[in-house]
């Protein structure tokens, strides 16, 4: 490595063993770009890998660079890259699929079994100073968008994809369970796509306050003594009707049950949160109402929509950002995301050594 070649990287070795160490600066191949990493958000899955060494079926078995919600600046382009040049600021879509399986060929590349996905074992993420990525999964940011907003295009795309799967249209009335980052981006996307009324639930009032700021029409603070029936009654009372689209953004059994049971006849319940492998649901209620229950897996072809929604001012993701850290402060950042001390929503890490807090 050249003496000034700083590629400090946040490498997860195992449970609560996250180290900052130097890695070689990678070289882009013909269809890739070398990126100076700028902003990397911490996702719930990053925290799962850090605290438990696993997320769903994926287990950290060898050291892995963490991070997948990111923006960067192009430093160098491979010889086939036409749409980007050095200096361009980009949002990085972290999943690069095989491009040749049936799912890829038919546009559902999020379901590609051979996808490379940043910080899903064994694939390295991009919480580092430098990183190479396929150029066609890097989206140039418009002048009026910041690198912080660029990093938020990843979670926003989950919300956009969830709303597309629900078929959100003008006049929809929605229930969202969970006001964490994914519940909030789903709220933003649902409102922007035409939902007229959205009620969102959470156990923490701080999260519900942010939801209000982001356009939630109603909020329900879930208390320990509330039964599923109590919550559904409250949802219907506030909306004036049963929601025709529901989104579970918690992965918690009781919340998924509420979404499924509360949805109006002919409506759709979308399961966005990931939880236990086996979940007990009131299915007979759903089938008697012809309620569709749909899953979502990441996103596909949603980055351009997410960027245009922010560029045009139809969606404002800025209120999601609560905490900022430098790359050197990665452990502190993960501690904040894990302990939830200081009521974080989205914790951002600034990987560019020239970043200064504003
Ligand atoms: O930002 C995308 C994203 N997707 C998540 C979780 C966090 N962030 N998903 C839920 C978990 N699955 S997974 O396949 N996995 C652990 C990789 O079970 C991916 C989608
Ligand atoms: Zn994520």
mmCIF file of C-alpha atoms and ligand atoms in Angstrom:
data_model
loop_
_atom_site.group_PDB
_atom_site.id
_atom_site.type_symbol
_atom_site.label_atom_id
_atom_site.label_comp_id
_atom_site.label_asym_id
_atom_site.label_seq_id
_atom_site.Cartn_x
_atom_site.Cartn_y
_atom_site.Cartn_z
ATOM 1 C CA UNK A 1 0.000 0.000 0.000
ATOM 2 C CA UNK A 2 1.253 3.518 -0.815
ATOM 3 C CA UNK A 3 2.202 5.473 2.347
ATOM 4 C CA UNK A 4 -0.810 7.844 2.098
ATOM 5 C CA UNK A 5 -3.270 5.233 0.942
ATOM 6 C CA UNK A 6 -5.780 5.475 3.758
ATOM 7 C CA UNK A 7 -8.583 2.956 3.373
ATOM 8 C CA UNK A 8 -9.714 2.751 6.975
ATOM 9 C CA UNK A 9 -12.560 0.204 7.039
ATOM 10 C CA UNK A 10 -15.031 -0.947 9.715
ATOM 11 C CA UNK A 11 -14.593 -4.719 9.802
ATOM 12 C CA UNK A 12 -16.849 -6.988 11.856
ATOM 13 C CA UNK A 13 -14.891 -9.993 13.132
ATOM 14 C CA UNK A 14 -17.646 -11.494 15.299
ATOM 15 C CA UNK A 15 -20.108 -10.623 18.037
ATOM 16 C CA UNK A 16 -19.344 -7.103 19.369
ATOM 17 C CA UNK A 17 -15.936 -7.306 17.697
ATOM 18 C CA UNK A 18 -15.973 -4.409 15.227
ATOM 19 C CA UNK A 19 -12.493 -3.150 14.319
ATOM 20 C CA UNK A 20 -11.225 -0.210 12.337
ATOM 21 C CA UNK A 21 -8.402 -1.421 10.178
ATOM 22 C CA UNK A 22 -6.596 -0.555 6.975
ATOM 23 C CA UNK A 23 -7.515 -2.449 3.826
ATOM 24 C CA UNK A 24 -5.951 -2.008 0.368
ATOM 25 C CA UNK A 25 -7.680 0.555 -1.869
ATOM 26 C CA UNK A 26 -9.522 -1.582 -4.432
ATOM 27 C CA UNK A 27 -9.106 -1.180 -8.191
ATOM 28 C CA UNK A 28 -12.250 -0.781 -10.337
ATOM 29 C CA UNK A 29 -12.779 -3.260 -13.171
ATOM 30 C CA UNK A 30 -13.980 -2.066 -16.599
ATOM 31 C CA UNK A 31 -17.638 -1.702 -15.538
ATOM 32 C CA UNK A 32 -16.961 -0.391 -12.041
ATOM 33 C CA UNK A 33 -16.201 2.880 -10.306
ATOM 34 C CA UNK A 34 -13.867 3.609 -7.412
ATOM 35 C CA UNK A 35 -15.747 5.661 -4.837
ATOM 36 C CA UNK A 36 -14.592 7.907 -2.038
ATOM 37 C CA UNK A 37 -17.165 6.845 0.540
ATOM 38 C CA UNK A 38 -19.104 9.783 1.982
ATOM 39 C CA UNK A 39 -22.089 8.927 4.187
ATOM 40 C CA UNK A 40 -23.081 5.488 5.492
ATOM 41 C CA UNK A 41 -26.257 4.997 7.542
ATOM 42 C CA UNK A 42 -26.577 2.251 10.145
ATOM 43 C CA UNK A 43 -29.368 -0.218 9.372
ATOM 44 C CA UNK A 44 -31.096 -2.573 11.814
ATOM 45 C CA UNK A 45 -29.397 -5.487 10.066
ATOM 46 C CA UNK A 46 -25.927 -3.968 10.688
ATOM 47 C CA UNK A 47 -26.789 -3.807 14.400
ATOM 48 C CA UNK A 48 -28.011 -7.432 14.318
ATOM 49 C CA UNK A 49 -24.704 -8.579 12.816
ATOM 50 C CA UNK A 50 -22.782 -6.515 15.375
ATOM 51 C CA UNK A 51 -24.743 -7.647 18.443
ATOM 52 C CA UNK A 52 -25.646 -11.219 17.500
ATOM 53 C CA UNK A 53 -23.317 -12.134 14.632
ATOM 54 C CA UNK A 54 -26.301 -12.966 12.449
ATOM 55 C CA UNK A 55 -29.417 -11.582 10.781
ATOM 56 C CA UNK A 56 -32.074 -14.056 9.679
ATOM 57 C CA UNK A 57 -30.324 -16.967 7.976
ATOM 58 C CA UNK A 58 -27.077 -15.034 7.385
ATOM 59 C CA UNK A 59 -24.203 -15.605 9.799
ATOM 60 C CA UNK A 60 -20.902 -13.714 10.053
ATOM 61 C CA UNK A 61 -18.375 -16.515 9.587
ATOM 62 C CA UNK A 62 -15.388 -14.487 8.448
ATOM 63 C CA UNK A 63 -14.425 -10.828 8.886
ATOM 64 C CA UNK A 64 -16.824 -8.599 6.937
ATOM 65 C CA UNK A 65 -16.823 -4.867 6.233
ATOM 66 C CA UNK A 66 -20.140 -3.525 7.572
ATOM 67 C CA UNK A 67 -22.524 -0.931 6.032
ATOM 68 C CA UNK A 68 -24.857 -0.769 3.041
ATOM 69 C CA UNK A 69 -26.867 2.491 3.203
ATOM 70 C CA UNK A 70 -24.387 4.697 1.423
ATOM 71 C CA UNK A 71 -23.389 7.557 -0.819
ATOM 72 C CA UNK A 72 -20.002 8.286 -2.363
ATOM 73 C CA UNK A 73 -18.054 10.449 -4.790
ATOM 74 C CA UNK A 74 -16.617 8.933 -7.968
ATOM 75 C CA UNK A 75 -12.787 8.947 -7.927
ATOM 76 C CA UNK A 76 -12.048 6.770 -10.929
ATOM 77 C CA UNK A 77 -14.092 5.029 -13.621
ATOM 78 C CA UNK A 78 -13.495 1.736 -15.431
ATOM 79 C CA UNK A 79 -13.042 2.026 -19.201
ATOM 80 C CA UNK A 80 -16.614 0.973 -20.109
ATOM 81 C CA UNK A 81 -18.310 3.427 -17.748
ATOM 82 C CA UNK A 82 -20.087 6.148 -19.698
ATOM 83 C CA UNK A 83 -22.667 7.726 -17.383
ATOM 84 C CA UNK A 84 -20.362 8.737 -14.514
ATOM 85 C CA UNK A 85 -17.162 10.773 -14.210
ATOM 86 C CA UNK A 86 -14.760 11.636 -11.385
ATOM 87 C CA UNK A 87 -16.384 14.124 -8.996
ATOM 88 C CA UNK A 88 -19.938 12.833 -9.516
ATOM 89 C CA UNK A 89 -21.796 12.267 -6.266
ATOM 90 C CA UNK A 90 -23.818 9.039 -6.203
ATOM 91 C CA UNK A 91 -26.273 6.998 -4.169
ATOM 92 C CA UNK A 92 -25.058 3.407 -4.047
ATOM 93 C CA UNK A 93 -27.599 0.616 -4.530
ATOM 94 C CA UNK A 94 -25.918 -2.114 -2.448
ATOM 95 C CA UNK A 95 -27.264 -5.213 -4.188
ATOM 96 C CA UNK A 96 -25.694 -6.195 -7.502
ATOM 97 C CA UNK A 97 -27.508 -9.185 -8.994
ATOM 98 C CA UNK A 98 -26.238 -11.819 -11.454
ATOM 99 C CA UNK A 99 -28.146 -10.190 -14.375
ATOM 100 C CA UNK A 100 -28.743 -13.532 -16.095
ATOM 101 C CA UNK A 101 -31.194 -15.574 -13.987
ATOM 102 C CA UNK A 102 -34.934 -15.569 -14.700
ATOM 103 C CA UNK A 103 -35.594 -13.058 -11.860
ATOM 104 C CA UNK A 104 -32.965 -10.663 -13.135
ATOM 105 C CA UNK A 105 -34.169 -10.969 -16.719
ATOM 106 C CA UNK A 106 -37.757 -10.205 -15.724
ATOM 107 C CA UNK A 107 -36.901 -7.170 -13.592
ATOM 108 C CA UNK A 108 -37.308 -8.741 -10.135
ATOM 109 C CA UNK A 109 -33.578 -8.659 -9.545
ATOM 110 C CA UNK A 110 -34.119 -8.288 -5.787
ATOM 111 C CA UNK A 111 -34.981 -12.008 -5.830
ATOM 112 C CA UNK A 112 -31.779 -13.067 -7.607
ATOM 113 C CA UNK A 113 -30.278 -16.017 -5.681
ATOM 114 C CA UNK A 114 -26.747 -14.966 -6.675
ATOM 115 C CA UNK A 115 -26.910 -11.329 -5.658
ATOM 116 C CA UNK A 116 -23.881 -9.598 -4.172
ATOM 117 C CA UNK A 117 -25.255 -7.492 -1.315
ATOM 118 C CA UNK A 118 -23.070 -5.176 0.763
ATOM 119 C CA UNK A 119 -22.698 -6.356 4.353
ATOM 120 C CA UNK A 120 -24.723 -9.534 3.965
ATOM 121 C CA UNK A 121 -22.280 -12.355 4.759
ATOM 122 C CA UNK A 122 -19.998 -13.211 3.081
ATOM 123 C CA UNK A 123 -20.141 -9.962 1.047
ATOM 124 C CA UNK A 124 -18.214 -6.940 2.298
ATOM 125 C CA UNK A 125 -20.077 -3.687 2.885
ATOM 126 C CA UNK A 126 -18.892 -0.151 2.281
ATOM 127 C CA UNK A 127 -18.214 1.527 5.622
ATOM 128 C CA UNK A 128 -14.694 2.421 4.524
ATOM 129 C CA UNK A 129 -12.816 5.330 2.951
ATOM 130 C CA UNK A 130 -12.789 3.754 -0.523
ATOM 131 C CA UNK A 131 -14.940 1.147 -2.186
ATOM 132 C CA UNK A 132 -15.537 -0.180 -5.724
ATOM 133 C CA UNK A 133 -19.030 -0.871 -7.059
ATOM 134 C CA UNK A 134 -20.643 -1.708 -10.411
ATOM 135 C CA UNK A 135 -21.308 1.636 -12.080
ATOM 136 C CA UNK A 136 -24.874 0.792 -13.132
ATOM 137 C CA UNK A 137 -25.815 0.415 -9.457
ATOM 138 C CA UNK A 138 -24.550 3.931 -8.704
ATOM 139 C CA UNK A 139 -27.096 6.721 -9.212
ATOM 140 C CA UNK A 140 -25.894 10.256 -9.826
ATOM 141 C CA UNK A 141 -27.313 12.665 -7.274
ATOM 142 C CA UNK A 142 -28.985 15.831 -8.568
ATOM 143 C CA UNK A 143 -27.336 19.159 -7.594
ATOM 144 C CA UNK A 144 -30.031 19.904 -5.032
ATOM 145 C CA UNK A 145 -29.535 16.663 -3.108
ATOM 146 C CA UNK A 146 -27.008 16.181 -0.324
ATOM 147 C CA UNK A 147 -24.772 13.163 0.254
ATOM 148 C CA UNK A 148 -26.760 12.509 3.433
ATOM 149 C CA UNK A 149 -29.968 12.327 1.421
ATOM 150 C CA UNK A 150 -28.066 10.089 -1.013
ATOM 151 C CA UNK A 151 -27.359 7.566 1.756
ATOM 152 C CA UNK A 152 -31.033 7.614 2.727
ATOM 153 C CA UNK A 153 -32.095 6.474 -0.759
ATOM 154 C CA UNK A 154 -31.458 2.918 0.417
ATOM 155 C CA UNK A 155 -34.021 2.770 3.242
ATOM 156 C CA UNK A 156 -36.376 5.032 1.247
ATOM 157 C CA UNK A 157 -36.303 2.476 -1.581
ATOM 158 C CA UNK A 158 -37.568 -0.161 0.872
ATOM 159 C CA UNK A 159 -40.570 2.110 1.603
ATOM 160 C CA UNK A 160 -41.139 2.842 -2.086
ATOM 161 C CA UNK A 161 -40.985 -0.867 -2.916
ATOM 162 C CA UNK A 162 -43.401 -1.728 -0.077
ATOM 163 C CA UNK A 163 -45.897 0.862 -1.370
ATOM 164 C CA UNK A 164 -45.557 -0.381 -4.952
ATOM 165 C CA UNK A 165 -46.206 -3.933 -3.700
ATOM 166 C CA UNK A 166 -49.298 -2.654 -1.869
ATOM 167 C CA UNK A 167 -50.433 -0.881 -5.039
ATOM 168 C CA UNK A 168 -50.872 2.403 -3.169
ATOM 169 C CA UNK A 169 -53.110 4.805 -5.059
ATOM 170 C CA UNK A 170 -55.022 8.050 -4.535
ATOM 171 C CA UNK A 171 -57.420 7.820 -1.655
ATOM 172 C CA UNK A 172 -55.868 4.858 0.138
ATOM 173 C CA UNK A 173 -56.270 4.711 3.885
ATOM 174 C CA UNK A 174 -53.314 3.095 5.632
ATOM 175 C CA UNK A 175 -52.151 1.510 8.846
ATOM 176 C CA UNK A 176 -48.415 1.255 9.531
ATOM 177 C CA UNK A 177 -47.208 -0.654 12.587
ATOM 178 C CA UNK A 178 -43.776 0.520 13.763
ATOM 179 C CA UNK A 179 -42.343 4.039 13.492
ATOM 180 C CA UNK A 180 -38.676 3.042 13.192
ATOM 181 C CA UNK A 181 -36.761 4.091 10.062
ATOM 182 C CA UNK A 182 -38.593 1.575 7.836
ATOM 183 C CA UNK A 183 -42.047 2.507 9.163
ATOM 184 C CA UNK A 184 -41.190 6.165 8.593
ATOM 185 C CA UNK A 185 -39.947 5.730 5.013
ATOM 186 C CA UNK A 186 -43.058 3.667 4.267
ATOM 187 C CA UNK A 187 -45.140 6.545 5.644
ATOM 188 C CA UNK A 188 -43.274 9.042 3.432
ATOM 189 C CA UNK A 189 -43.738 6.901 0.331
ATOM 190 C CA UNK A 190 -47.419 6.133 1.054
ATOM 191 C CA UNK A 191 -48.300 9.818 1.507
ATOM 192 C CA UNK A 192 -46.341 10.816 -1.597
ATOM 193 C CA UNK A 193 -48.066 8.120 -3.664
ATOM 194 C CA UNK A 194 -51.551 9.326 -2.740
ATOM 195 C CA UNK A 195 -52.576 7.815 0.593
ATOM 196 C CA UNK A 196 -55.012 10.276 2.153
ATOM 197 C CA UNK A 197 -54.960 9.050 5.720
ATOM 198 C CA UNK A 198 -52.202 7.204 7.529
ATOM 199 C CA UNK A 199 -52.221 6.022 11.120
ATOM 200 C CA UNK A 200 -48.921 4.770 12.539
ATOM 201 C CA UNK A 201 -48.260 2.926 15.791
ATOM 202 C CA UNK A 202 -45.249 2.594 18.087
ATOM 203 C CA UNK A 203 -44.388 2.084 21.748
ATOM 204 C CA UNK A 204 -42.196 5.214 21.830
ATOM 205 C CA UNK A 205 -43.774 8.678 21.692
ATOM 206 C CA UNK A 206 -40.517 10.208 20.392
ATOM 207 C CA UNK A 207 -40.838 8.105 17.215
ATOM 208 C CA UNK A 208 -44.484 9.068 16.842
ATOM 209 C CA UNK A 209 -43.546 12.756 17.086
ATOM 210 C CA UNK A 210 -41.185 12.310 14.116
ATOM 211 C CA UNK A 211 -43.952 10.429 12.287
ATOM 212 C CA UNK A 212 -46.259 13.434 12.790
ATOM 213 C CA UNK A 213 -43.543 15.725 11.460
ATOM 214 C CA UNK A 214 -43.257 13.478 8.399
ATOM 215 C CA UNK A 215 -46.969 13.639 7.637
ATOM 216 C CA UNK A 216 -48.707 10.949 9.697
ATOM 217 C CA UNK A 217 -52.353 11.926 10.112
ATOM 218 C CA UNK A 218 -52.792 9.951 13.326
ATOM 219 C CA UNK A 219 -50.551 8.134 15.769
ATOM 220 C CA UNK A 220 -51.254 5.455 18.344
ATOM 221 C CA UNK A 221 -48.904 4.961 21.269
ATOM 222 C CA UNK A 222 -49.088 1.288 22.119
ATOM 223 C CA UNK A 223 -49.323 0.672 25.881
ATOM 224 C CA UNK A 224 -48.659 -2.650 27.597
ATOM 225 C CA UNK A 225 -52.272 -3.117 28.687
ATOM 226 C CA UNK A 226 -53.759 -2.705 25.171
ATOM 227 C CA UNK A 227 -55.116 -5.842 23.522
ATOM 228 C CA UNK A 228 -54.977 -6.475 19.759
ATOM 229 C CA UNK A 229 -58.745 -5.764 19.645
ATOM 230 C CA UNK A 230 -58.269 -2.454 21.518
ATOM 231 C CA UNK A 231 -55.631 -1.359 18.993
ATOM 232 C CA UNK A 232 -57.696 -2.347 15.941
ATOM 233 C CA UNK A 233 -60.719 -0.499 17.406
ATOM 234 C CA UNK A 234 -58.580 2.622 17.869
ATOM 235 C CA UNK A 235 -57.238 2.353 14.285
ATOM 236 C CA UNK A 236 -60.782 2.199 12.856
ATOM 237 C CA UNK A 237 -61.977 4.987 15.149
ATOM 238 C CA UNK A 238 -59.171 7.320 14.014
ATOM 239 C CA UNK A 239 -59.371 6.491 10.296
ATOM 240 C CA UNK A 240 -63.176 6.424 10.283
ATOM 241 C CA UNK A 241 -62.951 3.076 8.470
ATOM 242 C CA UNK A 242 -60.795 -0.036 8.268
ATOM 243 C CA UNK A 243 -57.477 0.615 6.465
ATOM 244 C CA UNK A 244 -57.441 -0.780 2.933
ATOM 245 C CA UNK A 245 -53.620 -1.007 2.966
ATOM 246 C CA UNK A 246 -51.609 -2.103 6.025
ATOM 247 C CA UNK A 247 -47.868 -2.364 6.477
ATOM 248 C CA UNK A 248 -46.120 -4.176 9.277
ATOM 249 C CA UNK A 249 -42.718 -2.583 9.795
ATOM 250 C CA UNK A 250 -41.849 -4.334 13.075
ATOM 251 C CA UNK A 251 -41.651 -8.064 12.348
ATOM 252 C CA UNK A 252 -43.354 -8.575 15.733
ATOM 253 C CA UNK A 253 -46.077 -11.233 15.796
ATOM 254 C CA UNK A 254 -48.727 -9.133 17.570
ATOM 255 C CA UNK A 255 -48.200 -6.238 15.123
ATOM 256 C CA UNK A 256 -48.409 -8.483 12.051
ATOM 257 C CA UNK A 257 -51.603 -10.006 13.498
ATOM 258 C CA UNK A 258 -53.046 -6.502 13.903
ATOM 259 C CA UNK A 259 -52.167 -5.570 10.305
ATOM 260 C CA UNK A 260 -53.736 -8.734 8.903
ATOM 261 C CA UNK A 261 -56.886 -8.532 11.046
ATOM 262 C CA UNK A 262 -57.427 -4.775 10.656
ATOM 263 C CA UNK A 263 -57.246 -4.654 6.848
ATOM 264 C CA UNK A 264 -60.536 -3.987 5.064
ATOM 265 C CA UNK A 265 -62.090 -6.521 2.677
ATOM 266 C CA UNK A 266 -60.297 -6.566 -0.692
ATOM 267 C CA UNK A 267 -57.362 -4.725 0.916
ATOM 268 C CA UNK A 268 -53.714 -5.641 1.184
ATOM 269 C CA UNK A 269 -51.399 -6.259 4.145
ATOM 270 C CA UNK A 270 -47.692 -5.917 3.328
ATOM 271 C CA UNK A 271 -45.126 -7.522 5.633
ATOM 272 C CA UNK A 272 -42.013 -5.348 5.593
ATOM 273 C CA UNK A 273 -40.427 -6.176 8.961
ATOM 274 C CA UNK A 274 -38.465 -9.334 9.475
ATOM 275 C CA UNK A 275 -39.093 -11.367 12.633
ATOM 276 C CA UNK A 276 -39.434 -14.969 13.773
ATOM 277 C CA UNK A 277 -39.352 -17.797 11.226
ATOM 278 C CA UNK A 278 -42.807 -19.049 12.246
ATOM 279 C CA UNK A 279 -45.642 -16.667 13.045
ATOM 280 C CA UNK A 280 -49.236 -17.337 14.128
ATOM 281 C CA UNK A 281 -51.729 -15.262 12.099
ATOM 282 C CA UNK A 282 -55.535 -14.861 12.014
ATOM 283 C CA UNK A 283 -55.644 -16.183 8.448
ATOM 284 C CA UNK A 284 -59.316 -17.140 8.351
ATOM 285 C CA UNK A 285 -60.233 -13.487 8.961
ATOM 286 C CA UNK A 286 -58.003 -12.473 6.055
ATOM 287 C CA UNK A 287 -59.254 -15.062 3.595
ATOM 288 C CA UNK A 288 -62.920 -14.379 4.384
ATOM 289 C CA UNK A 289 -62.259 -10.732 3.434
ATOM 290 C CA UNK A 290 -60.115 -11.573 0.388
ATOM 291 C CA UNK A 291 -57.236 -9.658 1.970
ATOM 292 C CA UNK A 292 -53.938 -10.099 0.105
ATOM 293 C CA UNK A 293 -50.918 -10.728 2.309
ATOM 294 C CA UNK A 294 -47.707 -9.795 0.538
ATOM 295 C CA UNK A 295 -44.063 -10.000 1.468
ATOM 296 C CA UNK A 296 -41.338 -7.670 0.348
ATOM 297 C CA UNK A 297 -37.652 -8.300 -0.131
ATOM 298 C CA UNK A 298 -35.478 -5.210 -0.384
ATOM 299 C CA UNK A 299 -36.328 -3.334 -3.638
ATOM 300 C CA UNK A 300 -35.860 -3.443 -7.403
ATOM 301 C CA UNK A 301 -35.791 -0.520 -9.831
ATOM 302 C CA UNK A 302 -36.760 1.839 -7.004
ATOM 303 C CA UNK A 303 -33.666 4.062 -6.638
ATOM 304 C CA UNK A 304 -34.615 6.345 -9.561
ATOM 305 C CA UNK A 305 -38.099 6.870 -8.057
ATOM 306 C CA UNK A 306 -36.685 7.544 -4.594
ATOM 307 C CA UNK A 307 -34.196 10.091 -5.943
ATOM 308 C CA UNK A 308 -36.826 11.877 -8.041
ATOM 309 C CA UNK A 309 -39.242 12.047 -5.114
ATOM 310 C CA UNK A 310 -36.598 13.786 -2.978
ATOM 311 C CA UNK A 311 -35.261 15.970 -5.797
ATOM 312 C CA UNK A 312 -38.756 17.265 -6.549
ATOM 313 C CA UNK A 313 -39.485 17.984 -2.881
ATOM 314 C CA UNK A 314 -42.342 15.475 -2.725
ATOM 315 C CA UNK A 315 -40.490 13.545 -0.028
ATOM 316 C CA UNK A 316 -38.324 15.024 2.731
ATOM 317 C CA UNK A 317 -36.056 12.452 4.362
ATOM 318 C CA UNK A 318 -34.027 14.961 6.399
ATOM 319 C CA UNK A 319 -36.034 14.671 9.644
ATOM 320 C CA UNK A 320 -35.017 10.995 9.847
ATOM 321 C CA UNK A 321 -31.403 11.934 10.562
ATOM 322 C CA UNK A 322 -30.742 12.340 14.277
ATOM 323 C CA UNK A 323 -27.064 11.459 14.828
ATOM 324 C CA UNK A 324 -23.745 12.053 13.066
ATOM 325 C CA UNK A 325 -20.368 10.358 13.665
ATOM 326 C CA UNK A 326 -17.015 10.174 11.892
ATOM 327 C CA UNK A 327 -15.597 6.859 10.636
ATOM 328 C CA UNK A 328 -13.193 6.876 13.601
ATOM 329 C CA UNK A 329 -16.271 7.054 15.880
ATOM 330 C CA UNK A 330 -17.897 3.954 14.344
ATOM 331 C CA UNK A 331 -18.078 2.069 17.664
ATOM 332 C CA UNK A 332 -19.841 5.013 19.318
ATOM 333 C CA UNK A 333 -22.241 5.159 16.368
ATOM 334 C CA UNK A 334 -23.082 1.455 16.681
ATOM 335 C CA UNK A 335 -23.485 1.848 20.423
ATOM 336 C CA UNK A 336 -26.012 4.645 19.870
ATOM 337 C CA UNK A 337 -27.903 2.593 17.271
ATOM 338 C CA UNK A 338 -27.903 -0.453 19.570
ATOM 339 C CA UNK A 339 -28.742 1.122 22.933
ATOM 340 C CA UNK A 340 -31.114 3.693 21.372
ATOM 341 C CA UNK A 341 -29.666 6.176 23.867
ATOM 342 C CA UNK A 342 -30.603 9.701 22.820
ATOM 343 C CA UNK A 343 -33.609 8.376 20.834
ATOM 344 C CA UNK A 344 -31.875 7.926 17.497
ATOM 345 C CA UNK A 345 -33.840 7.383 14.293
ATOM 346 C CA UNK A 346 -31.137 7.299 11.625
ATOM 347 C CA UNK A 347 -27.500 7.296 12.678
ATOM 348 C CA UNK A 348 -25.085 8.436 9.952
ATOM 349 C CA UNK A 349 -21.340 7.829 9.733
ATOM 350 C CA UNK A 350 -19.228 10.248 7.683
ATOM 351 C CA UNK A 351 -16.450 8.306 5.964
ATOM 352 C CA UNK A 352 -14.781 11.279 4.259
ATOM 353 C CA UNK A 353 -11.961 12.510 6.562
ATOM 354 C CA UNK A 354 -12.690 16.080 5.403
ATOM 355 C CA UNK A 355 -16.251 16.033 6.728
ATOM 356 C CA UNK A 356 -16.990 18.685 9.344
ATOM 357 C CA UNK A 357 -20.187 18.891 11.397
ATOM 358 C CA UNK A 358 -22.364 21.807 10.160
HETATM 359 O O1 LIG B 1 -31.621 -2.389 3.508
HETATM 360 C C1 LIG B 1 -32.099 -3.561 3.074
HETATM 361 C C2 LIG B 1 -32.381 -4.413 4.213
HETATM 362 N N1 LIG B 1 -33.048 -5.522 4.038
HETATM 363 C C3 LIG B 1 -33.313 -6.288 5.075
HETATM 364 C C4 LIG B 1 -32.892 -5.933 6.343
HETATM 365 C C5 LIG B 1 -32.158 -4.779 6.459
HETATM 366 N N2 LIG B 1 -31.912 -4.011 5.386
HETATM 367 N N3 LIG B 1 -33.993 -7.452 4.857
HETATM 368 C C6 LIG B 1 -34.450 -8.288 5.913
HETATM 369 C C7 LIG B 1 -33.497 -9.411 6.101
HETATM 370 N N4 LIG B 1 -33.272 -10.114 4.842
HETATM 371 S S1 LIG B 1 -32.415 -11.478 4.945
HETATM 372 O O2 LIG B 1 -32.319 -12.064 3.671
HETATM 373 N N5 LIG B 1 -30.918 -11.044 5.426
HETATM 374 C C8 LIG B 1 -30.612 -11.090 6.763
HETATM 375 C C9 LIG B 1 -29.984 -10.631 4.507
HETATM 376 O O3 LIG B 1 -33.000 -12.301 5.941
HETATM 377 C C10 LIG B 1 -32.905 -9.221 3.745
HETATM 378 C C11 LIG B 1 -33.900 -8.121 3.611
HETATM 379 ZN ZN1 LIG B 2 -30.765 -2.228 5.463
#
